[in-house]
PDB file of C-alpha atoms in Angstrom:
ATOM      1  CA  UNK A 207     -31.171   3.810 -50.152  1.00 37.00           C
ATOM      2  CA  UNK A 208     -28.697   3.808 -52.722  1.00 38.00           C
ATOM      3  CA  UNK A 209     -26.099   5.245 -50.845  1.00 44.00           C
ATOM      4  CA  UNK A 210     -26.858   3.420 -48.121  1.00 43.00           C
ATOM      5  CA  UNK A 211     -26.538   0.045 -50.043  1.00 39.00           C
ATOM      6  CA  UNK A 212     -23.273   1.110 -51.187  1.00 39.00           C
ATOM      7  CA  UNK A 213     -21.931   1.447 -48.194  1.00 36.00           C
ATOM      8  CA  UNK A 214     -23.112  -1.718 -47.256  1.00 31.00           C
ATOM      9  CA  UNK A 215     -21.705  -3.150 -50.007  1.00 29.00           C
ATOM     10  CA  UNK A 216     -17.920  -1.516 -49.035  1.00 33.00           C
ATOM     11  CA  UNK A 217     -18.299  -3.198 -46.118  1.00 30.00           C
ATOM     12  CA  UNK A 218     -18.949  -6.638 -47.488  1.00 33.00           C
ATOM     13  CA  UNK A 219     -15.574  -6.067 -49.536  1.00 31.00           C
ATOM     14  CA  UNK A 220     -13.167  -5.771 -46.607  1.00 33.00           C
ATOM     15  CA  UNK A 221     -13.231  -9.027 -46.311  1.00 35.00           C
ATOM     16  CA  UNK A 222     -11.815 -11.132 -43.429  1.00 41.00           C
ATOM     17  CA  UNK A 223     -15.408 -11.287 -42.176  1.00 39.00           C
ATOM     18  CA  UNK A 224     -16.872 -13.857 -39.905  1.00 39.00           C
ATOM     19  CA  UNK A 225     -19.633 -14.314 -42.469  1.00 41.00           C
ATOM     20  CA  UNK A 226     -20.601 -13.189 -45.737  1.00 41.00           C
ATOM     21  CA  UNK A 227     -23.021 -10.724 -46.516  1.00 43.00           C
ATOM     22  CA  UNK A 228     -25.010 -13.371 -47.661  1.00 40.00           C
ATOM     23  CA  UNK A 229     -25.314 -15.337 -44.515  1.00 42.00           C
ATOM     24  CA  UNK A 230     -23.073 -18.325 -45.849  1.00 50.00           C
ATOM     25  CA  UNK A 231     -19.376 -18.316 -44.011  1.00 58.00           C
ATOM     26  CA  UNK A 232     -16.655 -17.094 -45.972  1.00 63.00           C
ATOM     27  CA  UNK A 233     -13.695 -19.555 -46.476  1.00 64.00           C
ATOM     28  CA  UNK A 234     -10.719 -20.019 -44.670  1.00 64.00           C
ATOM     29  CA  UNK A 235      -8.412 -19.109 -47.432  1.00 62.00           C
ATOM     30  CA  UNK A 236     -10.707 -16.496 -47.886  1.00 70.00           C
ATOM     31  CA  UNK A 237      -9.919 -14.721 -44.536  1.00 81.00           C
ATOM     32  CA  UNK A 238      -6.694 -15.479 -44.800  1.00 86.00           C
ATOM     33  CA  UNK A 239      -5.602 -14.413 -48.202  1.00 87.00           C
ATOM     34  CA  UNK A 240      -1.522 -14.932 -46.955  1.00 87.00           C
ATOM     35  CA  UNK A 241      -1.998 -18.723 -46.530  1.00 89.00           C
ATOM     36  CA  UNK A 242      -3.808 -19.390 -49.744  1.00 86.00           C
ATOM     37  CA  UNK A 243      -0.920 -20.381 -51.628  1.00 88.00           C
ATOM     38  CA  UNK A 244      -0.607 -23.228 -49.505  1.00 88.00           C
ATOM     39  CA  UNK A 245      -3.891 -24.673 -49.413  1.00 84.00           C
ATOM     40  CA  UNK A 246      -4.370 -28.322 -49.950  1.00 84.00           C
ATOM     41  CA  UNK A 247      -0.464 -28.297 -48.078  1.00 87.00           C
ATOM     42  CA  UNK A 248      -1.791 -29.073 -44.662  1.00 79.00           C
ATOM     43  CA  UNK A 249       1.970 -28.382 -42.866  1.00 89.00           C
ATOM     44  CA  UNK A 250       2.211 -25.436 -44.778  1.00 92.00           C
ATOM     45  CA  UNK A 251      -1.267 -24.253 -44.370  1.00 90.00           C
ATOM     46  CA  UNK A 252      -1.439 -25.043 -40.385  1.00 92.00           C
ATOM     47  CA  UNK A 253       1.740 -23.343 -39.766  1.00 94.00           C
ATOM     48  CA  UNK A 254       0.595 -20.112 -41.767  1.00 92.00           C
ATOM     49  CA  UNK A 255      -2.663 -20.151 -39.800  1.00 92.00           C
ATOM     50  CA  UNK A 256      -0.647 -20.320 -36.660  1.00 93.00           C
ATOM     51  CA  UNK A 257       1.651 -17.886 -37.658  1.00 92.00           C
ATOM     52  CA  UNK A 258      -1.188 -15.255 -38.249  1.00 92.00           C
ATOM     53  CA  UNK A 259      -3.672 -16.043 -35.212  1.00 91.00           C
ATOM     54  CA  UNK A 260      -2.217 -13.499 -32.827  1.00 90.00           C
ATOM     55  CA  UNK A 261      -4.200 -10.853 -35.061  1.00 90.00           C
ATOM     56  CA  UNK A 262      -7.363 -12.373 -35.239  1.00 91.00           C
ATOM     57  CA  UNK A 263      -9.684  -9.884 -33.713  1.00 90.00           C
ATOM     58  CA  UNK A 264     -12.276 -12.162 -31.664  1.00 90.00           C
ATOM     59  CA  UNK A 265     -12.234 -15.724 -29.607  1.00 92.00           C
ATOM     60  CA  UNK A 266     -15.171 -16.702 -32.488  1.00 92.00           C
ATOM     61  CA  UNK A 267     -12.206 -15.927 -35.306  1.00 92.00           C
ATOM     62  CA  UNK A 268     -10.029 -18.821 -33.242  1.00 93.00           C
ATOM     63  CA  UNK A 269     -12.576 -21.053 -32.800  1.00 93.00           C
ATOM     64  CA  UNK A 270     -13.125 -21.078 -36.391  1.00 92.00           C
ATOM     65  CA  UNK A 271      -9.619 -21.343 -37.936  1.00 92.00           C
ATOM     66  CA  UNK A 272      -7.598 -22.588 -35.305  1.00 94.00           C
ATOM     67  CA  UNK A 273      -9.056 -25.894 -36.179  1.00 92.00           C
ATOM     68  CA  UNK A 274      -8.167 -25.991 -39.663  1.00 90.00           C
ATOM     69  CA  UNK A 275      -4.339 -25.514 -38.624  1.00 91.00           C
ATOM     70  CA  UNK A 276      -4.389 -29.388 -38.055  1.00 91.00           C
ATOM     71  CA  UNK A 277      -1.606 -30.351 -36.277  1.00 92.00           C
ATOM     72  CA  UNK A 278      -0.871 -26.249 -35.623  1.00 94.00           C
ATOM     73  CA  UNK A 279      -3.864 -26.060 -33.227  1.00 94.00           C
ATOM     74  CA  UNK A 280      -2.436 -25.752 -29.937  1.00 94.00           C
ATOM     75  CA  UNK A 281       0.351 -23.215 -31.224  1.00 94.00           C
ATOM     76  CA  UNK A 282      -2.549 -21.433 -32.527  1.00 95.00           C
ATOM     77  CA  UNK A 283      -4.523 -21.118 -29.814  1.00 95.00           C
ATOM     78  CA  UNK A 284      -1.500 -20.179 -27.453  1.00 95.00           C
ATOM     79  CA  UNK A 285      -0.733 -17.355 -29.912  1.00 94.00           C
ATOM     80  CA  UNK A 286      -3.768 -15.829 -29.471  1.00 94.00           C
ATOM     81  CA  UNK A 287      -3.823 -16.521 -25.771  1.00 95.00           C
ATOM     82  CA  UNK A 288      -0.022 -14.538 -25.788  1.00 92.00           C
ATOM     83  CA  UNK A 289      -1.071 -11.370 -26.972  1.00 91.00           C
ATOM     84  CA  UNK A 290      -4.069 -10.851 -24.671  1.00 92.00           C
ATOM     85  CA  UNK A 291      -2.379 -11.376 -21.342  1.00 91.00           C
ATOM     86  CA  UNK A 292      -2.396  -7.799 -20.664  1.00 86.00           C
ATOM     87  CA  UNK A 293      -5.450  -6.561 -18.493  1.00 77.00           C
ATOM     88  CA  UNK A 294      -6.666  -4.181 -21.513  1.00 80.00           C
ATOM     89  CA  UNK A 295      -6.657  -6.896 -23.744  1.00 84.00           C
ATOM     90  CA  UNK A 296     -10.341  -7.113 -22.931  1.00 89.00           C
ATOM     91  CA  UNK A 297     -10.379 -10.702 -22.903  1.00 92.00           C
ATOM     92  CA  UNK A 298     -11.519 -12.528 -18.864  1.00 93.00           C
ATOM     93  CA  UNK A 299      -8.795 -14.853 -17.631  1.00 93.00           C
ATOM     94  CA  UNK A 300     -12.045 -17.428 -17.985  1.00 94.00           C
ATOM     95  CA  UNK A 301     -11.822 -16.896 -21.976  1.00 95.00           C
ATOM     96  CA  UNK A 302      -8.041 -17.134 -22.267  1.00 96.00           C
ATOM     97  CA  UNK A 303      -8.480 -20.576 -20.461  1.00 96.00           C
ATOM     98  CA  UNK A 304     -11.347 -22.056 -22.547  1.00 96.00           C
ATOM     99  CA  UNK A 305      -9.259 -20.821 -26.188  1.00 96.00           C
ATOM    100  CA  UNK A 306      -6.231 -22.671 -24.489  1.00 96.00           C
ATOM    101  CA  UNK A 307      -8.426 -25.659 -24.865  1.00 93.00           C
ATOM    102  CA  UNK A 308      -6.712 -28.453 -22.687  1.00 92.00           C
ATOM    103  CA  UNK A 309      -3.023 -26.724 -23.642  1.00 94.00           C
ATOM    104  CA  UNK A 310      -0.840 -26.976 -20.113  1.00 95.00           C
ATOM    105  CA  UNK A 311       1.882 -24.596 -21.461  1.00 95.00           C
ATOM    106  CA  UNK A 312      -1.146 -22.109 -22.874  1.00 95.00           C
ATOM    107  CA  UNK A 313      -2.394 -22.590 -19.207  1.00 96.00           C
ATOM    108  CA  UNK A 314      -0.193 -22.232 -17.706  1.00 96.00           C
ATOM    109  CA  UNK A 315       1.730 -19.051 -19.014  1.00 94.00           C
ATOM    110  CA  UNK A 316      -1.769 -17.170 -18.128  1.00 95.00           C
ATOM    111  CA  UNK A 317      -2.286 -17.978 -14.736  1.00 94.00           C
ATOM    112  CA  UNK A 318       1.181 -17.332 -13.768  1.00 94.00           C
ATOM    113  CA  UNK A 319       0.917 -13.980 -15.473  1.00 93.00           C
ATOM    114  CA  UNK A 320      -2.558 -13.340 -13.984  1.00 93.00           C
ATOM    115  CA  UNK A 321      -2.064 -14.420 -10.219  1.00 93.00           C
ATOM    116  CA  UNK A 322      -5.365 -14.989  -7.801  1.00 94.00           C
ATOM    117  CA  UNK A 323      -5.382 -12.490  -4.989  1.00 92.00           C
ATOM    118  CA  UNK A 324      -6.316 -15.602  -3.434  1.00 96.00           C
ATOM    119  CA  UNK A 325      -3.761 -18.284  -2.716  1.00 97.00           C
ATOM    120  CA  UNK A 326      -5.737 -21.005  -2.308  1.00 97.00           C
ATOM    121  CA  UNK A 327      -7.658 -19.830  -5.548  1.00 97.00           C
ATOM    122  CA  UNK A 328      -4.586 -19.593  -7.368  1.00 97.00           C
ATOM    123  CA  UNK A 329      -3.726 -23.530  -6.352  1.00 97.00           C
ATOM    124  CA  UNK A 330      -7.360 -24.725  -7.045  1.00 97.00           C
ATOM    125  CA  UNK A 331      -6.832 -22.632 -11.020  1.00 96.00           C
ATOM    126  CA  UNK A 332      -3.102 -24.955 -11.236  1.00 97.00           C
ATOM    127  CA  UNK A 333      -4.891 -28.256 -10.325  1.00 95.00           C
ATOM    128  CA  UNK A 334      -7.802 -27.337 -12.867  1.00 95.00           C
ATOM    129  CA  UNK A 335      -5.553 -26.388 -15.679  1.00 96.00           C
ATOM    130  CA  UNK A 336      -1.226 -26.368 -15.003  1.00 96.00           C
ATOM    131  CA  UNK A 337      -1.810 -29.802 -16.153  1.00 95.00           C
ATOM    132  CA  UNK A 338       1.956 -31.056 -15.910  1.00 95.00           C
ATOM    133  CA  UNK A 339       3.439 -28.476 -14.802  1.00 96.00           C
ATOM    134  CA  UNK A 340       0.941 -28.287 -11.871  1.00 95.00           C
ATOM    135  CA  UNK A 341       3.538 -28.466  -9.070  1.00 95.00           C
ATOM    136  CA  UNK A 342       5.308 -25.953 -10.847  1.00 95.00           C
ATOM    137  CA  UNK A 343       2.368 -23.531 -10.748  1.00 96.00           C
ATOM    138  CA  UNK A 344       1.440 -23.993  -7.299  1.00 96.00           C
ATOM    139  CA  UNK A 345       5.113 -23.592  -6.433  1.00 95.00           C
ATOM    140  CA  UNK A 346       5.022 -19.966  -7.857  1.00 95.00           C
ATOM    141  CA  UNK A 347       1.561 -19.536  -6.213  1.00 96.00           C
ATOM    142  CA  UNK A 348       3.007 -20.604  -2.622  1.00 96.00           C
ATOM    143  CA  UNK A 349       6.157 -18.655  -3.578  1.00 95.00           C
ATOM    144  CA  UNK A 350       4.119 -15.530  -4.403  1.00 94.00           C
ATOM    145  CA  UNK A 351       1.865 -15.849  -0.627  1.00 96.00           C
ATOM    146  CA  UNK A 352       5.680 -16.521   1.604  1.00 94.00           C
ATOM    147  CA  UNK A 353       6.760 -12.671  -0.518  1.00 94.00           C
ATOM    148  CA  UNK A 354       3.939 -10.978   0.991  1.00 94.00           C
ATOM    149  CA  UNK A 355       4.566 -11.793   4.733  1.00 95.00           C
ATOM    150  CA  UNK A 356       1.939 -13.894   5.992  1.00 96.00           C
ATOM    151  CA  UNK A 357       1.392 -13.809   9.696  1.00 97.00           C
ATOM    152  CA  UNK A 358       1.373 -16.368  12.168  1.00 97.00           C
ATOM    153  CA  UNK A 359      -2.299 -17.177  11.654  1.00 97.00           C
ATOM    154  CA  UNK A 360      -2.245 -16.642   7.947  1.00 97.00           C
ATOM    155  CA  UNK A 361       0.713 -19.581   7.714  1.00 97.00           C
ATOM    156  CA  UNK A 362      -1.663 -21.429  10.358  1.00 98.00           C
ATOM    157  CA  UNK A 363      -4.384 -21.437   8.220  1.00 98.00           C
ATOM    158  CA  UNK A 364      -2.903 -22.822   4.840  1.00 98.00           C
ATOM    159  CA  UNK A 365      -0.877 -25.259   6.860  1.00 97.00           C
ATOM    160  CA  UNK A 366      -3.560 -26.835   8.080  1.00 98.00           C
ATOM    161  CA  UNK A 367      -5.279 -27.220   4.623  1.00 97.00           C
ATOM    162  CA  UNK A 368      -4.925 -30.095   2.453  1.00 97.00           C
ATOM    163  CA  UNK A 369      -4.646 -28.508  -1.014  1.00 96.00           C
ATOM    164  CA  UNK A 370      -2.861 -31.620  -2.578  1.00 95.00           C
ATOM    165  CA  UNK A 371       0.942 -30.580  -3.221  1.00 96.00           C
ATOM    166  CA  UNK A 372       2.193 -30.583   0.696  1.00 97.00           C
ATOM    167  CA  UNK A 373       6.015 -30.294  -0.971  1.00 96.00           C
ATOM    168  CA  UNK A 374       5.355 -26.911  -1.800  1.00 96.00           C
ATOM    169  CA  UNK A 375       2.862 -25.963   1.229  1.00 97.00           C
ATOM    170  CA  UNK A 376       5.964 -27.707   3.350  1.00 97.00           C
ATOM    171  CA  UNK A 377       8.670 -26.067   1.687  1.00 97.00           C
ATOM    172  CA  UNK A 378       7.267 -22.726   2.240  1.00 97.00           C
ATOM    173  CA  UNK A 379       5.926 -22.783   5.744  1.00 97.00           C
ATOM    174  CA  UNK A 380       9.170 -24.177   6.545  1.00 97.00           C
ATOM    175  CA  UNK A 381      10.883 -20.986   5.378  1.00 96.00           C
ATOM    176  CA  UNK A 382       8.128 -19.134   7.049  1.00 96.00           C
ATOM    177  CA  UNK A 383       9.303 -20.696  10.302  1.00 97.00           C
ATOM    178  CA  UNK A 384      12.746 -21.280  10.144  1.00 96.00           C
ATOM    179  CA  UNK A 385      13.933 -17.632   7.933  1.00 95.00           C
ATOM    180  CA  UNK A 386      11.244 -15.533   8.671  1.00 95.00           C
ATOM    181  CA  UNK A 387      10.817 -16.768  12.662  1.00 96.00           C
ATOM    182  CA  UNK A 388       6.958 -16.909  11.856  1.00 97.00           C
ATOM    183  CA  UNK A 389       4.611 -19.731  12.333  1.00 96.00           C
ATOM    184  CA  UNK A 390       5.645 -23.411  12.909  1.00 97.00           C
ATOM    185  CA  UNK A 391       5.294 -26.919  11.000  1.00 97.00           C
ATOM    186  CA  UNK A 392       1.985 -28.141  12.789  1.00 97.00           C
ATOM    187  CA  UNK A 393      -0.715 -28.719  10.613  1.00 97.00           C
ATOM    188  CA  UNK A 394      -1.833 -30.970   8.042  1.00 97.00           C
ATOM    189  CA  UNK A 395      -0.181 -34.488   8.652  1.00 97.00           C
ATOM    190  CA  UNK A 396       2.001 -34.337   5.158  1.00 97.00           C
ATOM    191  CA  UNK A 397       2.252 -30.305   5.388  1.00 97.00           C
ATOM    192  CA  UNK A 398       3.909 -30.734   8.123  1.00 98.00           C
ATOM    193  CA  UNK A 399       5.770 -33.625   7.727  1.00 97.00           C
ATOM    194  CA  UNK A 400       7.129 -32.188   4.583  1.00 97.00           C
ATOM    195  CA  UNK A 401       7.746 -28.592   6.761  1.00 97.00           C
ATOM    196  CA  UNK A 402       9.581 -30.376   9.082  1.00 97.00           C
ATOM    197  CA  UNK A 403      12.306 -32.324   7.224  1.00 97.00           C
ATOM    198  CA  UNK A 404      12.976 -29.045   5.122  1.00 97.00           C
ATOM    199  CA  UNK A 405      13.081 -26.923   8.519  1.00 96.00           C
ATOM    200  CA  UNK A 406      16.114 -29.409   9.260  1.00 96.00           C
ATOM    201  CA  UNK A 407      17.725 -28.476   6.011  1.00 96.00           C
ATOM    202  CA  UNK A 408      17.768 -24.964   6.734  1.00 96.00           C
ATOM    203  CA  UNK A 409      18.867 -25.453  10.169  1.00 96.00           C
ATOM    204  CA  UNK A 410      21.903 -26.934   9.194  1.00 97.00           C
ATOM    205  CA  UNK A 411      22.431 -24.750   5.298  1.00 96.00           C
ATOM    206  CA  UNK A 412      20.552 -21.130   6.750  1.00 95.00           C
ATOM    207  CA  UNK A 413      22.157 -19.437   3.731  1.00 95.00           C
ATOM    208  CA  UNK A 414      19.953 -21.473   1.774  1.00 94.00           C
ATOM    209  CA  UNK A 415      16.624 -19.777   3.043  1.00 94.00           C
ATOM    210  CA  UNK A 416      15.007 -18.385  -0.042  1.00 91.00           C
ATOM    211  CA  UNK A 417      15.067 -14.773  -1.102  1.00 86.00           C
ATOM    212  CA  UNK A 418      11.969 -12.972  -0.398  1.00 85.00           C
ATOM    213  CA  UNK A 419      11.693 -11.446  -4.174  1.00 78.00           C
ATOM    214  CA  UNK A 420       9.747 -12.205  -7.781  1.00 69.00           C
ATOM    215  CA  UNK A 421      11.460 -13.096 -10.748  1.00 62.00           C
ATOM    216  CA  UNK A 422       8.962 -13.049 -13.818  1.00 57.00           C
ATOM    217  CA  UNK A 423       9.512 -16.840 -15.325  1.00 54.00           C
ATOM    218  CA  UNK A 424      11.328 -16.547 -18.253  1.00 55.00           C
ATOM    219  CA  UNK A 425       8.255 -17.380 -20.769  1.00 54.00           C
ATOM    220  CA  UNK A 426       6.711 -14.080 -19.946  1.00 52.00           C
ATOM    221  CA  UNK A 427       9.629 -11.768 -19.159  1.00 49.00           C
ATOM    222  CA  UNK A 428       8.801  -9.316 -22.362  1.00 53.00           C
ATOM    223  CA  UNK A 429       5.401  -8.768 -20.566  1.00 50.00           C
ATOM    224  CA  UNK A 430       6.788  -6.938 -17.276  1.00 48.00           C
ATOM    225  CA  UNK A 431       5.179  -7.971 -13.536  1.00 46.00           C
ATOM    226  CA  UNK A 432       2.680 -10.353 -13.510  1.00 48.00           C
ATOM    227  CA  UNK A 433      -0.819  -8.657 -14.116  1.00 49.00           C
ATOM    228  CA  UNK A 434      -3.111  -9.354 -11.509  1.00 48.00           C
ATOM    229  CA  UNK A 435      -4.825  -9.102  -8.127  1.00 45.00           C
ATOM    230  CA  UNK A 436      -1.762 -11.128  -6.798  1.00 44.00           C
ATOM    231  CA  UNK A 437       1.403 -10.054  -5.255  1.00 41.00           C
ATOM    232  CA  UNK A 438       3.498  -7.479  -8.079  1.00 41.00           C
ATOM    233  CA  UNK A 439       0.318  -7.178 -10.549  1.00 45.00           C
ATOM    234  CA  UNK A 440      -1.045  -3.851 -11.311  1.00 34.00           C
ATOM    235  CA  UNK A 441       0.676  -1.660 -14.398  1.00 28.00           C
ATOM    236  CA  UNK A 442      -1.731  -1.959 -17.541  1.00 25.00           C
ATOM    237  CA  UNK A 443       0.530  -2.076 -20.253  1.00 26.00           C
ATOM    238  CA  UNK A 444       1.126  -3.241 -23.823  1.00 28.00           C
ATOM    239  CA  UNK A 445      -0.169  -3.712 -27.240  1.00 26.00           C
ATOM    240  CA  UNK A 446      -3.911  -3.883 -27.942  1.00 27.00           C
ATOM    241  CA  UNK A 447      -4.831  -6.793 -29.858  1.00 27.00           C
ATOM    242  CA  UNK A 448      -4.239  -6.573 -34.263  1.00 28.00           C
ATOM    243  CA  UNK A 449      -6.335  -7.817 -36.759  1.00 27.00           C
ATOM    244  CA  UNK A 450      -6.717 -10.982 -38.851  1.00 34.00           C
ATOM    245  CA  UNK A 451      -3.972 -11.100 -41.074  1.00 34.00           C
ATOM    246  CA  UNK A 452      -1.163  -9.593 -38.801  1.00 35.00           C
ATOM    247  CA  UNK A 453      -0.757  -6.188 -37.030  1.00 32.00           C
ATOM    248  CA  UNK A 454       0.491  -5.161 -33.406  1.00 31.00           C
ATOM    249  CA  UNK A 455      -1.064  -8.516 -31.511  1.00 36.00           C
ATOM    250  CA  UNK A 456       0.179 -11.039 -34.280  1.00 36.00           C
ATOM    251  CA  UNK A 457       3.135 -13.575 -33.984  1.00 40.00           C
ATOM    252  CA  UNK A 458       6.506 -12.459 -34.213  1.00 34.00           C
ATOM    253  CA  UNK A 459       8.555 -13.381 -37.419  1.00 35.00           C
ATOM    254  CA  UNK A 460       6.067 -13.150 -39.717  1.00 36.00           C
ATOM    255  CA  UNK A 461       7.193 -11.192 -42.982  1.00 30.00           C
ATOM    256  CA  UNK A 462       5.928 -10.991 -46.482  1.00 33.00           C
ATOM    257  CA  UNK A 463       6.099 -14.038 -48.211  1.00 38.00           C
ATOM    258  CA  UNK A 464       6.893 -16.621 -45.297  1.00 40.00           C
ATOM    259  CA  UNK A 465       7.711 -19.737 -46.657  1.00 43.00           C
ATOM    260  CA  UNK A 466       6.107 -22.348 -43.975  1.00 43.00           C
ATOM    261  CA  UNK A 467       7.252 -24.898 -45.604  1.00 44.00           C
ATOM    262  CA  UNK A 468      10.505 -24.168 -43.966  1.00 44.00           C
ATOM    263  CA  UNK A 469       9.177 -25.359 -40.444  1.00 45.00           C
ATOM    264  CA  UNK A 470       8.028 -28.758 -41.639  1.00 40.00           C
ATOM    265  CA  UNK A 471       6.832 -29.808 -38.120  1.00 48.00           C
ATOM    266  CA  UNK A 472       4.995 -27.998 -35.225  1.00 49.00           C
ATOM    267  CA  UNK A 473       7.566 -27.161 -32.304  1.00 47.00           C
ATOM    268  CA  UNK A 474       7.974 -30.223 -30.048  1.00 42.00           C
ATOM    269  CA  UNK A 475       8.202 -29.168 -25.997  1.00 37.00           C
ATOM    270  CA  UNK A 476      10.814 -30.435 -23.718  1.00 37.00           C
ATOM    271  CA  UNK A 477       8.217 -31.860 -20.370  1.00 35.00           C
ATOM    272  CA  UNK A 478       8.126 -29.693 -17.805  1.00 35.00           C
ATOM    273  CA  UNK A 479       9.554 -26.672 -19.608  1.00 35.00           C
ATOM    274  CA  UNK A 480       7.380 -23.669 -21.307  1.00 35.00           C
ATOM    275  CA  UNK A 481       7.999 -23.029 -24.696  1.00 35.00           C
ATOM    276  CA  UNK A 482       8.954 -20.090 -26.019  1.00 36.00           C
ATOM    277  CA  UNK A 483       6.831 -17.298 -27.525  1.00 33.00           C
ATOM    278  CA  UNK A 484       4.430 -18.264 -30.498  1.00 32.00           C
TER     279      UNK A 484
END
């Protein structure tokens, strides 16, 4: 008993726990001995929260101090979100949605990253979540389904649908058509519509058909391919997640002694752009 008890008891004292060995929940500042100097500094505090969520071991850990970074919640979240893009992060595309909590960018950096096999699936996920930069989602989703060849009856079928962003369904089929020589414009009334006035641009510009190859977006270039059942996903690669209070899955930048006070405001997003890296 007594050695047992004492190792119970060395547990206890690693601290960082979800809850104390009593049952009561240990403090913030607690957890996150780093940021304690600037408690009762909610700028300061927030942005050291943020700055240290990438190592917080479970989705419970963000749901519990993510909200205390005040104003440093969505860069929180996304931080977290970051490092566990990776198929062996062991964390469902699902979960990665919910922590991104309403956060298009958050959003949409994951799906992109972790494409439906899907197509239509992989428009529905952009509507549900893209939030502004919906069209741009769906555009890489369409972009992704014209790389991998569709046949006639395969551009048939999702011209006929009406999956709410015919400028990219249009634009597409259109190159299907025209580049490719496969399929044609009829369809869906503003599919097709949309097809048709863009089959007349390449008719009279050909060399602007588009390329039939991926380029990673820019926000998740250090990651490699797209992981996924989509078009270029496959490779598991990359860190496994840290631990609260820094390590391999925690954000960049973040030495001894960081002085948050330095960044007096969370990072304000151009529309329609994804910011960079947490």
């Amino acid at each position: 008993m007594i050695a047992g008890g004492a190792a119970y008891w060395r547990v206890c004292a690693l601290g960082l726990l979800l809850v104390a060995c009593g049952g009561d929940r240990v403090p913030a500042d607690a957890r996150l001995p780093t940021c304690a100097p600037y408690k009762g500094m909610d700028n300061a505090w927030g942005y050291c929260v943020y700055k240290l969520a990438g190592g917080f071991p479970t989705r419970q850990d963000v749901e519990d101090l993510c909200p205390q970074s005040g104003a440093w919640e969505d860069q929180c979240r996304h931080a977290w979100v970051a490092g566990r893009m990776q198929p062996n992060s062991g964390v469902s595309t699902e979960d990665l949605l919910a922590v991104c909590a309403g956060n298009a960018d958050c959003a949409f950096e994951l799906i992109d990253f972790r494409p439906e096999a899907e197509v239509t699936d992989q428009i529905a996920r952009c509507r549900e979540y893209a939030g502004r930069h919906g069209e741009d989602c769906v555009g890489h989703a369409v972009q992704r389904w014209w790389i991998q060849d569709p046949d006639a009856d395969e551009v048939a079928r999702i011209q006929a649908l009406d999956l709410g962003f015919p400028r990219q369904v249009g634009f597409f089929v259109a190159a299907s058509t025209f580049c490719a020589g496969v399929g044609s414009c009829a369809g869906f009334l503003e599919n097709q519509r949309i097809c048709e006035t863009q089959l007349e641009v390449f008719r009279r510009r050909p060399e602007t058909c588009p390329q039939k190859t991926w380029a990673v977006m820019e926000h998740n270039q250090d990651r490699g391919a797209p992981q996924g059942p989509g078009p270029n996903g496959g490779g598991v690669h990359g860190p496994a997640p840290g631990t609260v209070g820094g390590g391999p899955g925690a954000a960049p930048g973040d030495p001894p002694g960081l002085a948050p006070q330095d960044k007096p405001t969370p990072p304000r997003h151009v529309p329609g752009t994804i910011p960079p890296s947490p």
